[in-house]
Coordinates of C-alpha atoms in Angstrom, one line a residue:
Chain A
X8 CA -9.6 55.4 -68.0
X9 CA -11.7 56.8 -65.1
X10 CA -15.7 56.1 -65.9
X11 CA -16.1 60.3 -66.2
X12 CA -14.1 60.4 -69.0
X13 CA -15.2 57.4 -71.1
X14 CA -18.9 59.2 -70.1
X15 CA -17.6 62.6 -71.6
X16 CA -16.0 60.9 -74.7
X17 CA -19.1 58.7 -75.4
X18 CA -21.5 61.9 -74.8
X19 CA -19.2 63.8 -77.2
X20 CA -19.0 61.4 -79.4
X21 CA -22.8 61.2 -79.5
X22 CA -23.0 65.2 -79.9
X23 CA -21.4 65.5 -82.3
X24 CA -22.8 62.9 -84.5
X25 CA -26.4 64.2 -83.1
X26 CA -28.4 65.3 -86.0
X27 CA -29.2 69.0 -84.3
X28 CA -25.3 69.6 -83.4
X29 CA -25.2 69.4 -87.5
X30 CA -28.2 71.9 -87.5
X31 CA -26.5 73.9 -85.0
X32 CA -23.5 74.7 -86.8
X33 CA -25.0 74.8 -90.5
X34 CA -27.5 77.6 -88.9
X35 CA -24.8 79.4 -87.4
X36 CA -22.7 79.4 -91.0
X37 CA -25.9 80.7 -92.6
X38 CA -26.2 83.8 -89.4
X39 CA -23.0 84.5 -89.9
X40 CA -23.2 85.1 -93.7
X41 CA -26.3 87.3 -92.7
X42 CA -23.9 89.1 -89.9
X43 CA -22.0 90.0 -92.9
X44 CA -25.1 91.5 -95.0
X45 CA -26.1 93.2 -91.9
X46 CA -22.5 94.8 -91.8
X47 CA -22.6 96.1 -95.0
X48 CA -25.7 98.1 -94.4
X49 CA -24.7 99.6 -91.4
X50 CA -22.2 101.5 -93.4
X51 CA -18.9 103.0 -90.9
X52 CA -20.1 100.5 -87.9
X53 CA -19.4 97.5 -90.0
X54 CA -17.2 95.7 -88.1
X55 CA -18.8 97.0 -84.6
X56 CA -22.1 94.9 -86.2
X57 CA -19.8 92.0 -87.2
X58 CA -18.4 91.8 -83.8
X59 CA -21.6 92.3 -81.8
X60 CA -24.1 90.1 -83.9
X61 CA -21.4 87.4 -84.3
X62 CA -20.4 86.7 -80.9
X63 CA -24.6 87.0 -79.8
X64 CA -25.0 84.2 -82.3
X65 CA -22.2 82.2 -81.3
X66 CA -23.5 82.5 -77.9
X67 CA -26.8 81.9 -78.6
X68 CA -25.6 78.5 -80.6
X69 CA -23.9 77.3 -78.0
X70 CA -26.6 77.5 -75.4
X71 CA -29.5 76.5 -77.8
X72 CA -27.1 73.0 -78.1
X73 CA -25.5 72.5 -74.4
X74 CA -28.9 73.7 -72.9
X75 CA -30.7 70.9 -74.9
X76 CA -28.4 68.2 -74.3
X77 CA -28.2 69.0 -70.5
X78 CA -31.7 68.9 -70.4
X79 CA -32.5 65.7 -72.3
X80 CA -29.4 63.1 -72.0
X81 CA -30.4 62.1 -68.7
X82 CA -34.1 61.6 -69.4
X83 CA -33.5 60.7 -72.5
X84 CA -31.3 57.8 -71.7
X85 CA -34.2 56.9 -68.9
X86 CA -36.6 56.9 -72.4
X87 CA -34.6 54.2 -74.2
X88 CA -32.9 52.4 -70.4
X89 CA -29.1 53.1 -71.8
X90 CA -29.3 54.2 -68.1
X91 CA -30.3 50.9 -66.7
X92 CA -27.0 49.6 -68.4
X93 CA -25.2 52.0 -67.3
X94 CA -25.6 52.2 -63.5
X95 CA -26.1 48.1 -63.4
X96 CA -22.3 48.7 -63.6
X97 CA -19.8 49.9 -60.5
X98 CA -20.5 54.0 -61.7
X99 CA -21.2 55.8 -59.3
X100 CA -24.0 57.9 -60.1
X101 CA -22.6 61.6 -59.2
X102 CA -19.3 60.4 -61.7
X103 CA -22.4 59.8 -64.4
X104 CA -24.1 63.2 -64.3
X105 CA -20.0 64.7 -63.8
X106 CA -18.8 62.4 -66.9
X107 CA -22.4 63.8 -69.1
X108 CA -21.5 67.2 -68.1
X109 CA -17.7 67.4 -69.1
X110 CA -19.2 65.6 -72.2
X111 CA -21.4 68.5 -72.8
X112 CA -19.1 70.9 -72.3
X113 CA -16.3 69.2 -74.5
X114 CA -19.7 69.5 -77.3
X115 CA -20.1 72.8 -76.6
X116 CA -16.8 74.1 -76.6
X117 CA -15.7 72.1 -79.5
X118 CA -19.0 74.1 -81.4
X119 CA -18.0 77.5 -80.6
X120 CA -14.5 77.1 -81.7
X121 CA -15.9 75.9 -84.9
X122 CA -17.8 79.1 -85.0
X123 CA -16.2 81.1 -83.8
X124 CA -12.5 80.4 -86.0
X125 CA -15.4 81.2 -89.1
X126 CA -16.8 84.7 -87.3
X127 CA -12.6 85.4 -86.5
X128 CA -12.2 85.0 -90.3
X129 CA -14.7 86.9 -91.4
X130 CA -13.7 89.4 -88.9
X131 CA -10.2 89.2 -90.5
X132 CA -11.0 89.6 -93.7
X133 CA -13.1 93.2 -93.0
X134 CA -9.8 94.5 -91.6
X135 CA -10.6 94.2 -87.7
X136 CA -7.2 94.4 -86.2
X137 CA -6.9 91.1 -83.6
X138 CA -7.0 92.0 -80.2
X139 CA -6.8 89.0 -77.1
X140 CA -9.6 90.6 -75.6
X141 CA -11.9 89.0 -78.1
X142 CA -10.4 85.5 -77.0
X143 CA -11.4 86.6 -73.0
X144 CA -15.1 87.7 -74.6
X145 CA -15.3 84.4 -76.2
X146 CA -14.6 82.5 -73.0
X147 CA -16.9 84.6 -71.2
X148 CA -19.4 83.2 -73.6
X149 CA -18.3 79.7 -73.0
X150 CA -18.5 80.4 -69.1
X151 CA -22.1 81.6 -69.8
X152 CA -23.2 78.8 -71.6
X153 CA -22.1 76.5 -69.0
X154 CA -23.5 78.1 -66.0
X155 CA -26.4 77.8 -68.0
X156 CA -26.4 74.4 -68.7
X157 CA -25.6 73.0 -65.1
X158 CA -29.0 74.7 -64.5
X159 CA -30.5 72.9 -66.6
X160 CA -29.1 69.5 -65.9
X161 CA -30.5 70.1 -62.1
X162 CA -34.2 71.6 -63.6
X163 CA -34.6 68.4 -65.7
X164 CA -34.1 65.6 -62.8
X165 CA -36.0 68.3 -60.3
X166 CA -39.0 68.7 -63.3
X167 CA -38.8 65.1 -64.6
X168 CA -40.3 66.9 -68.2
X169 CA -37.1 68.4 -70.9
X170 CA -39.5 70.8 -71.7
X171 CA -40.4 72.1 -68.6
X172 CA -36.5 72.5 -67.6
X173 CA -36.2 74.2 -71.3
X174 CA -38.4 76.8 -70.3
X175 CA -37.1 77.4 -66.7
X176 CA -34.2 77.7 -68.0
X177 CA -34.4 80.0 -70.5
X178 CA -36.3 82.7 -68.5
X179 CA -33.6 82.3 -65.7
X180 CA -31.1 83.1 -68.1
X181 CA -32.7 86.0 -69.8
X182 CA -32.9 87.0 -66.1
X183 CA -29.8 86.4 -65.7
X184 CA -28.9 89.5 -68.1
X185 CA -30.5 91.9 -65.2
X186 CA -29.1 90.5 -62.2
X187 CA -27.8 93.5 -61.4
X188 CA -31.2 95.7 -61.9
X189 CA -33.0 93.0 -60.2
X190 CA -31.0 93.4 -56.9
X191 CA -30.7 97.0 -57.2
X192 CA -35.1 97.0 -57.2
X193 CA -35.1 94.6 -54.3
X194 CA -32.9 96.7 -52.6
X195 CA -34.8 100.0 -53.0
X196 CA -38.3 99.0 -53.3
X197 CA -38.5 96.4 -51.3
X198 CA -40.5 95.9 -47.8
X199 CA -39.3 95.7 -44.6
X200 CA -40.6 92.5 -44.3
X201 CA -38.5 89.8 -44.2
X202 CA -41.1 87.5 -45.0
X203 CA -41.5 88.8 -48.4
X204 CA -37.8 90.2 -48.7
X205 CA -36.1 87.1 -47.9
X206 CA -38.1 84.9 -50.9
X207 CA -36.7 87.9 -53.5
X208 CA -33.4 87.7 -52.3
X209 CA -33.4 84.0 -52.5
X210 CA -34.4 84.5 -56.0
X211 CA -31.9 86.7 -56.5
X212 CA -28.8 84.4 -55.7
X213 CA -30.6 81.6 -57.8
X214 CA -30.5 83.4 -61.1
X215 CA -26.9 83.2 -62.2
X216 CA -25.0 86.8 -62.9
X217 CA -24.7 86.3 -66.5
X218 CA -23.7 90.2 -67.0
X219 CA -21.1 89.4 -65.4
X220 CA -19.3 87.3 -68.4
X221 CA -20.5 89.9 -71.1
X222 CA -17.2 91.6 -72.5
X223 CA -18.6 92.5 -75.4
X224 CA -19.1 96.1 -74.7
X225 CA -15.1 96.3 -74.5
X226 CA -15.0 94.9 -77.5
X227 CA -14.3 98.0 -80.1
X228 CA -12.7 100.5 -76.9
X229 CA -9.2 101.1 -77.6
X230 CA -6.8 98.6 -75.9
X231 CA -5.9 100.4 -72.5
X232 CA -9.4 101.1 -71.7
X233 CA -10.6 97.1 -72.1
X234 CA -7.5 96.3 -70.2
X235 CA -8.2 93.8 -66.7
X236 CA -10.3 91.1 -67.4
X237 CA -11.5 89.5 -64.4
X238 CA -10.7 85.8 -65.7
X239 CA -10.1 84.5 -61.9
X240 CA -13.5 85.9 -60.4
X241 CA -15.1 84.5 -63.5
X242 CA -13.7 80.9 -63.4
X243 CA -14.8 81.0 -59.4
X244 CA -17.6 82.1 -60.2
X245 CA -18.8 79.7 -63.0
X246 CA -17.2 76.9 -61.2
X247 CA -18.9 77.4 -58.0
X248 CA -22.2 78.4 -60.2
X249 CA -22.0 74.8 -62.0
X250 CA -20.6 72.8 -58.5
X251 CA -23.2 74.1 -56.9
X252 CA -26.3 72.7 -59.3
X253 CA -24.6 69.8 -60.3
X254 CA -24.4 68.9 -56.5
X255 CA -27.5 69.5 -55.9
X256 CA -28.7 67.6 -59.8
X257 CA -26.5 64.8 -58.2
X258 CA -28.5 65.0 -54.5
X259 CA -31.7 64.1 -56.8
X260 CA -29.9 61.6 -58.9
X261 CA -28.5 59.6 -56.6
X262 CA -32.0 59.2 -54.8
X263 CA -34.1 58.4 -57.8
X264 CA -35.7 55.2 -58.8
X265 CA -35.6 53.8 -62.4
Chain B
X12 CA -17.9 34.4 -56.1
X13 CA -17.7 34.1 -52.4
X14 CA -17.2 30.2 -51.3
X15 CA -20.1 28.1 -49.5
X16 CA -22.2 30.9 -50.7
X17 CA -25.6 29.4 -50.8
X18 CA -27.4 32.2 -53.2
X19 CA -26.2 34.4 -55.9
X20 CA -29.2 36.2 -55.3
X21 CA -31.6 36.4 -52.4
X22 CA -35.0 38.8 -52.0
X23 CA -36.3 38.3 -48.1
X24 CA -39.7 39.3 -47.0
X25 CA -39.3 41.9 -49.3
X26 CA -41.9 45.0 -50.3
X27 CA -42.1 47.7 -52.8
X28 CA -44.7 50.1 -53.0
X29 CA -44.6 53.0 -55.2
X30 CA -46.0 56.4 -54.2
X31 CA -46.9 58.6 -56.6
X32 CA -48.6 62.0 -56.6
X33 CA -50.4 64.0 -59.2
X34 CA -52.1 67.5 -58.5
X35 CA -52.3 66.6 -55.0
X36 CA -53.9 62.8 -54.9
X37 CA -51.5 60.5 -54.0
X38 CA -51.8 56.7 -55.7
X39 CA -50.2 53.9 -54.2
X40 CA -49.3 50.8 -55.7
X41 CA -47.3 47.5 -54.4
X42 CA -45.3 46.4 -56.8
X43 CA -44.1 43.3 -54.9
X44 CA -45.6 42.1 -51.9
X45 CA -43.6 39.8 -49.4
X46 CA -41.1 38.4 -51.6
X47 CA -39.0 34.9 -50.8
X48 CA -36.6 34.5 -53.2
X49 CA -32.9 32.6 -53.7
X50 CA -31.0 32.0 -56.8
X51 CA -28.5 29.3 -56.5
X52 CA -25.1 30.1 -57.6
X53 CA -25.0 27.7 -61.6
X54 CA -28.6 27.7 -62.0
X55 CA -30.6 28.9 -64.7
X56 CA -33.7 30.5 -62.7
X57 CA -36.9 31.7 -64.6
X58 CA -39.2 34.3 -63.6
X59 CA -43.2 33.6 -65.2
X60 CA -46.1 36.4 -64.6
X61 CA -48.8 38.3 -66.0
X62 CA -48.0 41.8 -67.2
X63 CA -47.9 43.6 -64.1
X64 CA -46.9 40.7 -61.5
X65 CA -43.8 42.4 -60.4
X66 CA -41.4 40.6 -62.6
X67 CA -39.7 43.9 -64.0
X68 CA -39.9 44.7 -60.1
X69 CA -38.0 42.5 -59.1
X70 CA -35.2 43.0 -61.7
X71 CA -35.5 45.9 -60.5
X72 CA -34.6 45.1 -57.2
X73 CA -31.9 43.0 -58.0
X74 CA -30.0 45.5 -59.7
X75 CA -30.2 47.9 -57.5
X76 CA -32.4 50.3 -59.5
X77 CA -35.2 50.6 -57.0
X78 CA -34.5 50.4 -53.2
X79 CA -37.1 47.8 -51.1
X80 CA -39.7 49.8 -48.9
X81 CA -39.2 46.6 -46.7
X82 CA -37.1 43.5 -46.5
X83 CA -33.4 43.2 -47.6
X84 CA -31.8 42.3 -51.1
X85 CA -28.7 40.8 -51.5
X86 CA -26.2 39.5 -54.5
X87 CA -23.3 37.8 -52.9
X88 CA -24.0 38.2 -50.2
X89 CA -23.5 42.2 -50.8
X90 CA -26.6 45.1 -51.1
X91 CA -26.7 45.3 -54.7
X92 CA -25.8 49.0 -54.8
X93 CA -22.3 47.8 -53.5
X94 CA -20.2 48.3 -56.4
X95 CA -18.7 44.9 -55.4
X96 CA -22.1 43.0 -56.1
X97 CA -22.2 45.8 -59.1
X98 CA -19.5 44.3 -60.7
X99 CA -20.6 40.9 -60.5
X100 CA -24.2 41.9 -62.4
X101 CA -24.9 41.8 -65.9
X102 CA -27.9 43.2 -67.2
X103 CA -30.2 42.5 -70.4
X104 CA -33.0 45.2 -70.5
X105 CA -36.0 44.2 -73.0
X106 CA -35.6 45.7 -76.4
X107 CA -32.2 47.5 -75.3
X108 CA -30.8 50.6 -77.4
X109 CA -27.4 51.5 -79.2
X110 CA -27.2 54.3 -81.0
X111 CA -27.2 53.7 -84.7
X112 CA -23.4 55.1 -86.1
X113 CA -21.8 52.9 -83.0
X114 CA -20.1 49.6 -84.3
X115 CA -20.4 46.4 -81.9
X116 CA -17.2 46.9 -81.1
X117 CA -17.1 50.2 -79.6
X118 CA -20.0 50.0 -77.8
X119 CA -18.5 47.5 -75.9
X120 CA -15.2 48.9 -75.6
X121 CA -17.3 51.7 -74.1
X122 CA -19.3 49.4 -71.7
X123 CA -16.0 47.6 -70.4
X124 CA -14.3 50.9 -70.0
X125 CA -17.6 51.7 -67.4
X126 CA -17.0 48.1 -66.0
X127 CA -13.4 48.9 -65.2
X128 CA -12.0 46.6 -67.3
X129 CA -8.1 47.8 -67.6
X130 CA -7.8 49.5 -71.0
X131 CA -4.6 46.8 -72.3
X132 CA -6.6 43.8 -72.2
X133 CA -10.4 45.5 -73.4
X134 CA -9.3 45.0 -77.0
X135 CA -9.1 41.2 -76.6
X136 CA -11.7 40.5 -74.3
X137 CA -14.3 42.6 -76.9
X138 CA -13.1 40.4 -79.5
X139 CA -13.5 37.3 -77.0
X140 CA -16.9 38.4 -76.4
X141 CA -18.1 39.0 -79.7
X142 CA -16.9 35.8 -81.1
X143 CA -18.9 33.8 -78.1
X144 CA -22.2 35.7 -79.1
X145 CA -21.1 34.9 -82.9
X146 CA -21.1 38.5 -84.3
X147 CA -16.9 38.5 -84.8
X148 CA -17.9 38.9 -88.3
X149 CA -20.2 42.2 -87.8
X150 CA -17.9 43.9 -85.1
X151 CA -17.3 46.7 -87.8
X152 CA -20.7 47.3 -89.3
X153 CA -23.1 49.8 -87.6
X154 CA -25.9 49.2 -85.2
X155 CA -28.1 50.8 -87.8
X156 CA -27.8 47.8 -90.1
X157 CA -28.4 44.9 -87.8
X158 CA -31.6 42.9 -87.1
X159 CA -33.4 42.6 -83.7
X160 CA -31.3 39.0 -82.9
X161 CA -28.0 40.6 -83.6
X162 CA -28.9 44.1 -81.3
X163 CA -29.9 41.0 -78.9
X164 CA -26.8 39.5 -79.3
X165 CA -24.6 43.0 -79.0
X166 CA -27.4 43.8 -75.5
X167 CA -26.1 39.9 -74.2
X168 CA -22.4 40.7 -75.4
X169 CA -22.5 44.6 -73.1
X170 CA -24.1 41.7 -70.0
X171 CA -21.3 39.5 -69.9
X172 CA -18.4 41.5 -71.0
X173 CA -16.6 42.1 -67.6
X174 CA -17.6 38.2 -66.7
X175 CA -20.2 38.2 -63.9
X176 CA -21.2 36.1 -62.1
X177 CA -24.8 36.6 -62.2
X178 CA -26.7 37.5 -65.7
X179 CA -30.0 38.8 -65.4
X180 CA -32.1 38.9 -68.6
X181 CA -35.3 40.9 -69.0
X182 CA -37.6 39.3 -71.6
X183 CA -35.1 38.6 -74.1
X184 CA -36.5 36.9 -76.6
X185 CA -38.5 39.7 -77.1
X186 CA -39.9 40.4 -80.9
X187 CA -37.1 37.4 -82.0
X188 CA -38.1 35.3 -84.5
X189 CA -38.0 31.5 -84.2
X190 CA -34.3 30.9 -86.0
X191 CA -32.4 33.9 -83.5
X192 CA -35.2 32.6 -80.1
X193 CA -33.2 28.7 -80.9
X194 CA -29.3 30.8 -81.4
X195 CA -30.0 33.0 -78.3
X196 CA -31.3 29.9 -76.2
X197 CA -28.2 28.0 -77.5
X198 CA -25.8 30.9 -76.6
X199 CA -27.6 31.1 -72.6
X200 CA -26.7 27.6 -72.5
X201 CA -23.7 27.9 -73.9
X202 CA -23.2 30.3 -70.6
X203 CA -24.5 28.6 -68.2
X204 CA -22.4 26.1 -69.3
X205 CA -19.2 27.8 -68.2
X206 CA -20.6 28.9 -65.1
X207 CA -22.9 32.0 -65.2
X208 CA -25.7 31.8 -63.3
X209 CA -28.9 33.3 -65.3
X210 CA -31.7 35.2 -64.2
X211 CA -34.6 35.4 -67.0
X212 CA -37.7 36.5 -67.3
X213 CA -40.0 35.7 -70.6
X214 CA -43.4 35.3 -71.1
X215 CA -42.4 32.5 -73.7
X216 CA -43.3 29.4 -71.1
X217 CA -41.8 26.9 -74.2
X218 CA -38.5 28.7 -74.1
X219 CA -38.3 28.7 -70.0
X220 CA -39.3 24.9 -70.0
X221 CA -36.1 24.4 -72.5
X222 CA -33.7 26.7 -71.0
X223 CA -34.7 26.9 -66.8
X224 CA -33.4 24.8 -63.5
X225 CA -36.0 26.0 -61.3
X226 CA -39.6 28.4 -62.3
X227 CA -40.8 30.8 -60.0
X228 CA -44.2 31.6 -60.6
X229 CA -45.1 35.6 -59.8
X230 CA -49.3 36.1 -58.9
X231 CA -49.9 39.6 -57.8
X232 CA -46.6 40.7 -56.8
X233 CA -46.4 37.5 -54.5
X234 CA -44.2 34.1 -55.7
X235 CA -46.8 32.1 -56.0
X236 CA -45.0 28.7 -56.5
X237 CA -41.7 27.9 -57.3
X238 CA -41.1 24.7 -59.4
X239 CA -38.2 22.6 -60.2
X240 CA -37.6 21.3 -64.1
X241 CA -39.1 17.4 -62.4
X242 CA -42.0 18.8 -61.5
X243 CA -43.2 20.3 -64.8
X244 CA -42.6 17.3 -66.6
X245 CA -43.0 19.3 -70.0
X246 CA -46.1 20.9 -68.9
X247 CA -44.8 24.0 -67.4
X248 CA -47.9 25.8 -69.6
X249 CA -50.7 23.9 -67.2
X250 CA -49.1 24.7 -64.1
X251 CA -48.6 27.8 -64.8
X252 CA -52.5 28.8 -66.0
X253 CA -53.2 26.9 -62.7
X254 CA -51.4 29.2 -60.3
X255 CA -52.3 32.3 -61.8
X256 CA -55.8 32.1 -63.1
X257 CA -58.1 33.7 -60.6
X258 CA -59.0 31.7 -57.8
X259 CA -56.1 29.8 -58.5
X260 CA -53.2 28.2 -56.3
X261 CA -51.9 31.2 -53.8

């Protein structure tokens, strides 16, 4: 077995008997109960509120947990020297980082299935009619999450400090909800200065287009009209999004000193 | 291990300094200075020094962790970043960590698959490996449950696994008490007797006088002295004091 995979498998292994991946998912089964409550009082919309708070929270589960680990396992492992044992060993350090990642992402995916099979049955159970668009929503959300997370894999070995890279993170991805607005103001209020024009638009192709995963608004439209999801420009997209940082994550890694 | 090879490990004229920077003011710090050092291939080699000497340093060095500001490092003849020279290193960090729900067993079976040991013959060589560290007993049991001399012995077990050539142990008698310091001594012996050559550094001098070949003596990030077992005589302790006190030998 290539040394990415037994990386992922240990990593996922570890995830999933990490004490917050527990917390993660007994939270989101308590959320979702209260998605139901929440549904109930908003009367004709129920299922509208079902679908909307339920996929939020998944989301939001799954990036509270894939953010964390991409922003601790390398530093942690620093912490307690795992790492020394590790890359004492023929691994090259770019197939570490890759094999953590794919472990992260087999963590967070195998989460939101979880939640996401118990917000499906719920769903079910109210009477939503299944439609495969909620399946394309739900790998938007995946996509999302880790776009996000090879972020924050790069901010933690460019910050050195989990918490700083938490932070970062987090504001880039709330950010990353206006991508679109925040263009659109560079482009009509900005200077003619290309001093101070070129530094925004930098910014701007930093932050990652999270919008652009966000089917959620197609959700509850009848079927013709949330027709044509863009699956291909999304997976180039995320998967140049996540090549792109983890190159550069791998750039610093492969120069540090332990 | 490459034939006629005079040293498993050699440090020449080598220097680290570490540059660090905090709000603008820089601090530098040598870590080693000048360093002339060869480990024969079969030899057990000790490394003695004050905290701070530049013993972890040169581990350090060895294993490819940190990269020389000056001089050249070499296992086999091969930088040690070379994932040839890679393969033929085994490491002992001090007080090394496995997670608590992992058994013996699969901790190593995840350390050989990272060593590139093929996947048919992992199964035996784990067992292999535990019997020789004596835990075949406990390859089931958690990591949670075990003492400090059994996570010692599971730490030495991940070193030797994919049989290096070269074993490099960083204080590992570490918080031991007296019963697992005279197992783990018997079980470096025990390799060295089949042909590893050990690398070791403890601040124990007793258990370096039993166990070493040759004593090199770190003072201020320099080697100081380097002492053969007939030249310590069993008082390893007194020469020792002599070369580092202040003023001491150079």
């Amino acid at each position: 077995m290539s040394p990415v995979l037994v990386l992922a498998l240990n990593s996922w292994v570890e995830n999933l008997r990490n004490r917050f991946f527990a917390l993660t998912l007994a939270f989101a089964g308590v959320v979702l109960y209260l998605s139901m409550l929440l549904g109930l009082l908003a009367c004709d919309q129920e299922v509208r509120v079902l679908l909307d708070f339920g996929l939020g929270l998944i989301e939001l589960m799954g990036l509270v947990g894939a953010v964390y680990c991409a922003a601790t396992v390398v530093l942690r492992e620093m912490e307690t020297k795992t790492v020394y044992m590790i890359l004492t060993r023929p691994v090259d350090r770019t197939r570490y980082l890759l094999g953590r990642f794919l472990g992260l992402m087999l963590s967070a995916g195998a989460a939101m299935l979880i939640m996401s099979a118990a917000h499906l049955m719920i769903l079910l159970l109210k009477g939503w009619d299944f439609r495969t668009v909620y399946l394309w929503a739900l790998l938007g959300v995946f996509l999302k999450v880790l776009v996000t997370a090879s972020l924050a894999m790069f901010l933690a070995l460019l910050a050195t400090s989990a918490l700083s890279a938490l932070s970062i993170t987090m504001i880039l991805w709330s950010l990353g909800h206006f991508l679109p607005e925040i263009r659109l103001m560079v482009r009509r209020f900005g200077s003619d200065s290309a001093a101070v024009m070129a530094p925004l638009k930098a910014v701007s192709w930093v932050i990652p287009d999270l919008q652009l995963f966000n089917l959620r608004d197609k959700l509850d439209l009848p079927a013709h009209l949330s027709s044509g999801v863009p699956a291909g420009s999304w997976l180039l997209y995320a998967g140049c999004y996540c090549a792109v940082w983890l190159a550069m994550a791998a750039v610093l890694f492969r120069r540090k000193e332990f | 291990m490459p034939p006629g090879l005079e040293a498993v490990l050699s440090l020449t004229a080598v220097t680290k300094v570490y540059v660090s920077s905090h709000l603008g003011r820089k601090t530098v710090s040598r870590g080693v200075s000048d360093l002339d050092l060869e480990v024969r291939p079969g030899e057990v080699f000790g490394l003695l020094g004050l905290n701070g000497s530049g013993k972890t340093t040169t581990f350090k060095l060895a294993l490819g962790l940190l990269k020389p500001t000056s001089g050249a490092v070499r296992v086999l003849g091969l930088p040690p970043s070379e994932p040839r020279a890679l393969a033929e290193l085994g490491f002992l960090p001090e007080l090394p960590y496995f997670p608590g729900f992992m058994t013996p067993a699969e901790i190593l079976g995840f350390y050989g698959g990272l060593s590139g040991l093929p996947e048919a013959g992992l199964r035996d060589r784990v067992e292999a490996v535990l019997k020789l560290v004596g835990l075949s007993a406990s390859s089931g049991r958690r990591m949670g449950e075990f003492s400090k001399g059994m996570v010692q012995r599971v730490g030495l077990a991940q070193a030797i696994l994919h049989d290096p050539s070269l074993v490099i142990l960083d204080e590992p008698v570490s918080g031991l008490d007296p019963l697992a310091i005279k197992d783990f001594r018997d079980l470096l012996q025990d390799l060295n007797g089949r042909g590893k050559t050990i690398l070791i550094s403890s601040h124990s001098i007793s258990e370096l006088e039993k166990l070493c070949h040759r004593v090199g003596i770190l003072k201020e990030g320099r080697l100081a002295r380097v002492l053969g077992r007939d030249e310590w005589s069993g008082g390893l302790e007194e020469k020792f004091i002599e070369t580092v006190r202040p003023g001491g030998a150079p």
